[in-house]
Short mmCIF file of C-alpha atoms in Angstrom, two decimals:
data_model
loop_
_atom_site.label_atom_id
_atom_site.label_comp_id
_atom_site.label_asym_id
_atom_site.label_seq_id
_atom_site.Cartn_x
_atom_site.Cartn_y
_atom_site.Cartn_z
CA UNK X 23 118.67 111.57 69.48
CA UNK X 24 117.50 108.07 68.77
CA UNK X 25 117.39 105.59 71.67
CA UNK X 26 120.08 102.98 71.84
CA UNK X 27 120.08 99.78 73.77
CA UNK X 28 123.49 98.77 75.12
CA UNK X 29 124.41 95.17 74.46
CA UNK X 30 125.61 94.68 78.01
CA UNK X 31 123.78 95.61 81.21
CA UNK X 32 125.35 98.58 83.00
CA UNK X 33 125.30 99.50 86.64
CA UNK X 34 123.88 102.96 86.02
CA UNK X 35 123.71 103.76 89.70
CA UNK X 36 127.46 103.46 89.87
CA UNK X 37 128.10 105.88 87.01
CA UNK X 38 129.14 109.46 87.75
CA UNK X 39 127.25 112.38 86.28
CA UNK X 40 129.67 112.96 83.42
CA UNK X 41 129.38 109.36 82.28
CA UNK X 42 125.61 109.47 82.54
CA UNK X 43 125.56 112.59 80.42
CA UNK X 44 127.76 110.93 77.83
CA UNK X 45 125.35 108.00 77.53
CA UNK X 46 122.31 110.30 77.48
CA UNK X 47 123.88 112.19 74.55
CA UNK X 48 123.95 108.85 72.73
CA UNK X 49 120.24 108.45 73.34
CA UNK X 50 120.44 105.99 76.24
CA UNK X 51 117.11 106.34 78.01
CA UNK X 52 118.13 104.13 80.88
CA UNK X 53 120.90 106.53 81.70
CA UNK X 54 118.41 109.38 81.68
CA UNK X 55 116.11 107.34 83.95
CA UNK X 56 118.95 106.98 86.43
CA UNK X 57 119.69 110.72 86.24
CA UNK X 58 116.06 111.49 87.07
CA UNK X 59 116.07 109.09 90.01
CA UNK X 60 119.23 110.73 91.27
CA UNK X 61 117.85 114.29 91.05
CA UNK X 62 114.13 113.92 91.55
CA UNK X 63 113.95 114.79 95.21
CA UNK X 64 115.86 118.06 95.09
CA UNK X 65 114.23 119.23 91.88
CA UNK X 66 110.76 118.49 93.19
CA UNK X 67 111.48 120.37 96.39
CA UNK X 68 112.89 123.32 94.47
CA UNK X 69 109.81 123.47 92.19
CA UNK X 70 107.51 123.03 95.17
CA UNK X 71 109.28 125.88 96.92
CA UNK X 72 108.39 128.22 94.06
CA UNK X 73 104.94 127.10 92.93
CA UNK X 74 103.72 125.99 96.40
CA UNK X 75 101.65 123.13 95.04
CA UNK X 76 102.44 119.41 94.83
CA UNK X 77 100.78 118.63 91.51
CA UNK X 78 102.07 121.73 89.79
CA UNK X 79 105.57 121.04 91.07
CA UNK X 80 105.45 117.60 89.49
CA UNK X 81 104.40 119.16 86.19
CA UNK X 82 107.22 121.67 86.41
CA UNK X 83 109.84 119.03 87.05
CA UNK X 84 108.59 116.83 84.21
CA UNK X 85 108.60 119.80 81.85
CA UNK X 86 112.13 120.67 82.96
CA UNK X 87 113.38 117.14 82.37
CA UNK X 88 112.06 117.21 78.84
CA UNK X 89 113.89 120.45 78.21
CA UNK X 90 117.05 119.12 79.79
CA UNK X 91 116.95 116.00 77.63
CA UNK X 92 116.50 118.13 74.50
CA UNK X 93 119.32 120.45 75.51
CA UNK X 94 121.74 117.95 77.04
CA UNK X 95 124.33 118.80 74.36
CA UNK X 96 124.42 122.28 75.83
CA UNK X 97 125.65 121.06 79.20
CA UNK X 98 129.31 122.15 79.41
CA UNK X 99 130.14 121.06 82.94
CA UNK X 100 130.82 124.63 84.08
CA UNK X 101 128.55 123.91 87.03
CA UNK X 102 127.45 120.59 88.46
CA UNK X 103 124.79 118.67 86.56
CA UNK X 104 122.42 119.06 89.47
CA UNK X 105 122.93 122.86 89.53
CA UNK X 106 122.32 122.98 85.76
CA UNK X 107 119.09 121.04 86.16
CA UNK X 108 118.07 123.17 89.15
CA UNK X 109 118.33 126.30 86.98
CA UNK X 110 116.09 124.72 84.33
CA UNK X 111 113.56 123.77 86.98
CA UNK X 112 113.63 127.27 88.44
CA UNK X 113 113.10 128.83 85.02
CA UNK X 114 110.15 126.55 84.40
CA UNK X 115 108.72 127.25 87.86
CA UNK X 116 108.99 130.98 87.54
CA UNK X 117 107.45 130.82 84.10
CA UNK X 118 104.58 128.90 85.60
CA UNK X 119 104.17 131.58 88.31
CA UNK X 120 104.09 134.34 85.74
CA UNK X 121 101.42 132.46 83.78
CA UNK X 122 99.43 131.81 86.93
CA UNK X 123 99.51 135.44 88.03
CA UNK X 124 98.32 136.52 84.61
CA UNK X 125 95.30 134.24 84.59
CA UNK X 126 94.04 133.53 88.15
CA UNK X 127 91.39 135.59 89.81
CA UNK X 128 91.01 136.63 93.41
CA UNK X 129 88.84 133.64 94.29
CA UNK X 130 91.47 131.23 93.04
CA UNK X 131 94.19 133.02 95.00
CA UNK X 132 92.17 132.79 98.19
CA UNK X 133 91.49 129.12 97.59
CA UNK X 134 95.21 128.44 97.09
CA UNK X 135 96.05 130.24 100.29
CA UNK X 136 93.65 127.97 102.18
CA UNK X 137 95.08 124.82 100.62
CA UNK X 138 96.49 122.63 103.43
CA UNK X 139 98.32 120.11 101.31
CA UNK X 140 101.97 119.76 102.27
CA UNK X 141 105.01 118.16 100.70
CA UNK X 142 105.93 115.03 102.66
CA UNK X 143 109.64 115.32 103.23
CA UNK X 144 111.14 111.92 103.93
CA UNK X 145 112.00 111.18 107.55
CA UNK X 146 115.63 110.69 108.42
CA UNK X 147 114.93 108.87 111.65
CA UNK X 148 114.30 105.37 110.36
CA UNK X 149 111.77 102.98 111.89
CA UNK X 150 109.85 104.27 114.90
CA UNK X 151 107.00 103.07 117.03
CA UNK X 152 103.58 104.23 115.83
CA UNK X 153 103.15 106.86 118.57
CA UNK X 154 106.51 108.44 117.87
CA UNK X 155 105.93 108.36 114.13
CA UNK X 156 102.51 109.99 114.53
CA UNK X 157 104.00 112.72 116.73
CA UNK X 158 106.81 113.37 114.31
CA UNK X 159 104.34 113.53 111.42
CA UNK X 160 102.29 116.15 113.25
CA UNK X 161 105.42 118.20 113.90
CA UNK X 162 106.45 117.85 110.28
CA UNK X 163 103.11 119.17 109.11
CA UNK X 164 103.46 122.22 111.32
CA UNK X 165 106.97 122.88 109.98
CA UNK X 166 105.93 122.33 106.35
CA UNK X 167 102.98 124.73 106.70
CA UNK X 168 105.25 127.34 108.22
CA UNK X 169 107.73 126.92 105.35
CA UNK X 170 104.86 127.22 102.84
CA UNK X 171 104.00 130.63 104.33
CA UNK X 172 107.51 132.05 103.85
CA UNK X 173 107.90 134.54 101.05
CA UNK X 174 109.06 132.67 97.94
CA UNK X 175 112.64 134.18 97.82
CA UNK X 176 113.22 133.08 101.45
CA UNK X 177 111.39 129.76 101.04
CA UNK X 178 113.54 128.56 98.12
CA UNK X 179 116.77 129.47 99.90
CA UNK X 180 115.62 127.70 103.05
CA UNK X 181 114.72 124.59 101.18
CA UNK X 182 118.06 124.43 99.39
CA UNK X 183 120.19 125.21 102.47
CA UNK X 184 118.34 123.50 105.30
CA UNK X 185 116.38 120.71 103.67
CA UNK X 186 118.61 119.78 100.77
CA UNK X 187 121.72 120.75 102.78
CA UNK X 188 123.30 122.63 99.89
CA UNK X 189 126.30 124.80 100.62
CA UNK X 190 126.08 128.55 100.39
CA UNK X 191 128.11 128.35 97.17
CA UNK X 192 125.82 125.73 95.61
CA UNK X 193 122.71 127.64 96.59
CA UNK X 194 124.09 130.93 95.18
CA UNK X 195 125.07 129.22 91.94
CA UNK X 196 121.69 127.54 91.51
CA UNK X 197 119.69 130.68 92.18
CA UNK X 198 122.06 133.18 90.53
CA UNK X 199 122.50 135.10 93.81
CA UNK X 200 125.45 136.54 95.63
CA UNK X 201 126.56 134.40 98.57
CA UNK X 202 125.85 137.24 100.98
CA UNK X 203 122.28 137.41 99.68
CA UNK X 204 121.86 133.69 100.33
CA UNK X 205 123.08 134.13 103.90
CA UNK X 206 120.78 137.11 104.47
CA UNK X 207 117.72 135.37 103.10
CA UNK X 208 118.39 132.26 105.10
CA UNK X 209 118.72 134.28 108.26
CA UNK X 210 115.38 136.00 107.59
CA UNK X 211 113.71 132.72 106.74
CA UNK X 212 114.88 131.18 110.02
CA UNK X 213 113.71 134.21 111.98
CA UNK X 214 110.28 134.11 110.34
CA UNK X 215 109.96 130.35 110.90
CA UNK X 216 110.87 130.70 114.58
CA UNK X 217 108.23 133.35 115.03
CA UNK X 218 105.60 131.37 113.15
CA UNK X 219 106.31 128.11 115.00
CA UNK X 220 106.43 129.84 118.38
CA UNK X 221 102.95 131.21 117.83
CA UNK X 222 101.65 127.84 116.70
CA UNK X 223 103.28 125.70 119.36
CA UNK X 224 102.64 128.06 122.24
CA UNK X 225 98.94 127.14 122.14
CA UNK X 226 99.74 123.43 122.35
CA UNK X 227 102.43 123.34 125.00
CA UNK X 228 99.89 123.00 127.78
CA UNK X 229 98.97 119.60 126.30
CA UNK X 230 102.54 118.34 126.18
CA UNK X 231 103.45 115.11 127.93
CA UNK X 232 99.92 114.05 128.82
CA UNK X 233 99.67 111.73 131.78
CA UNK X 234 96.37 110.07 131.29
CA UNK X 235 95.01 106.74 130.10
CA UNK X 236 96.73 103.39 130.52
CA UNK X 237 100.05 104.76 131.81
CA UNK X 238 98.29 106.69 134.57
CA UNK X 239 96.30 103.63 135.59
CA UNK X 240 99.30 101.31 135.43
CA UNK X 241 101.45 103.53 137.67
CA UNK X 242 98.57 104.08 140.10
CA UNK X 243 98.07 100.34 140.39
CA UNK X 244 101.78 99.77 140.94
CA UNK X 245 101.97 102.27 143.72
CA UNK X 246 98.94 100.77 145.43
CA UNK X 247 100.45 97.31 145.05
CA UNK X 248 103.57 98.49 146.79
CA UNK X 249 101.50 99.97 149.55
CA UNK X 250 99.57 96.73 150.19
CA UNK X 251 100.15 95.79 153.80
CA UNK X 252 102.54 93.03 154.59
CA UNK X 253 101.51 90.31 157.08
CA UNK X 254 103.04 92.38 159.86
CA UNK X 255 101.10 95.46 158.92
CA UNK X 256 97.44 96.17 159.80
CA UNK X 257 94.87 95.38 157.12
CA UNK X 258 92.44 97.96 155.78
CA UNK X 259 89.72 96.57 158.07
CA UNK X 260 91.65 97.75 161.13
CA UNK X 261 92.05 101.31 159.90
CA UNK X 262 90.00 104.00 161.62
CA UNK X 263 86.81 105.20 160.02
CA UNK X 264 87.91 108.83 159.97
CA UNK X 265 91.32 110.39 159.18
CA UNK X 266 93.46 111.38 162.12
CA UNK X 267 93.44 114.99 163.14
CA UNK X 268 96.40 117.08 161.85
#
């Protein structure tokens, strides 16, 4: 396919998938750019869920896009475009896993297991004050690490269902699974995550809602201010030297 440049500017963001595909088949690179922007997040998360590495996930998605562009004439619309792309990404990711397992040694496996990098899922909560944002970031890191430790079949289902909010039907179609299998794996993923997060968070609960620092001092000062004697009350100099007997 040779690139074409449309004579008039198009609002690619407003085009539906079928129209984008039609323009891509005519070699319109801008249409393909819009398609990638539309699908990047899910496809990266899917690849990341399989290969468990940020950089490698990017490579997988890029490789999958190249394949998709070359095979765009083979898209028949029997599934959604995103589902079709997801399958290509999964095939590339699993191929990468097979290659990795055939070449890595024990030391590399141990190093990968100790890797603490996480995928930064975008926050849905908008603008927050710095303290709230920092707390949420810490919680997100705990959750992401727990997801990383899930077995891959459970992890990919969890990412599609809970993070990407795909339906059971969409997830089953993308992964080539029965819907009951999707439900079972999601249930097991949730159960393992609950157990993992409980163990992690149990050690930090004692530090929850700390009442130290400026807030403590501010409230202490306020209470003492309220207790300052009024003109009708005795001043501190008239108080006895020792506490009264109880």
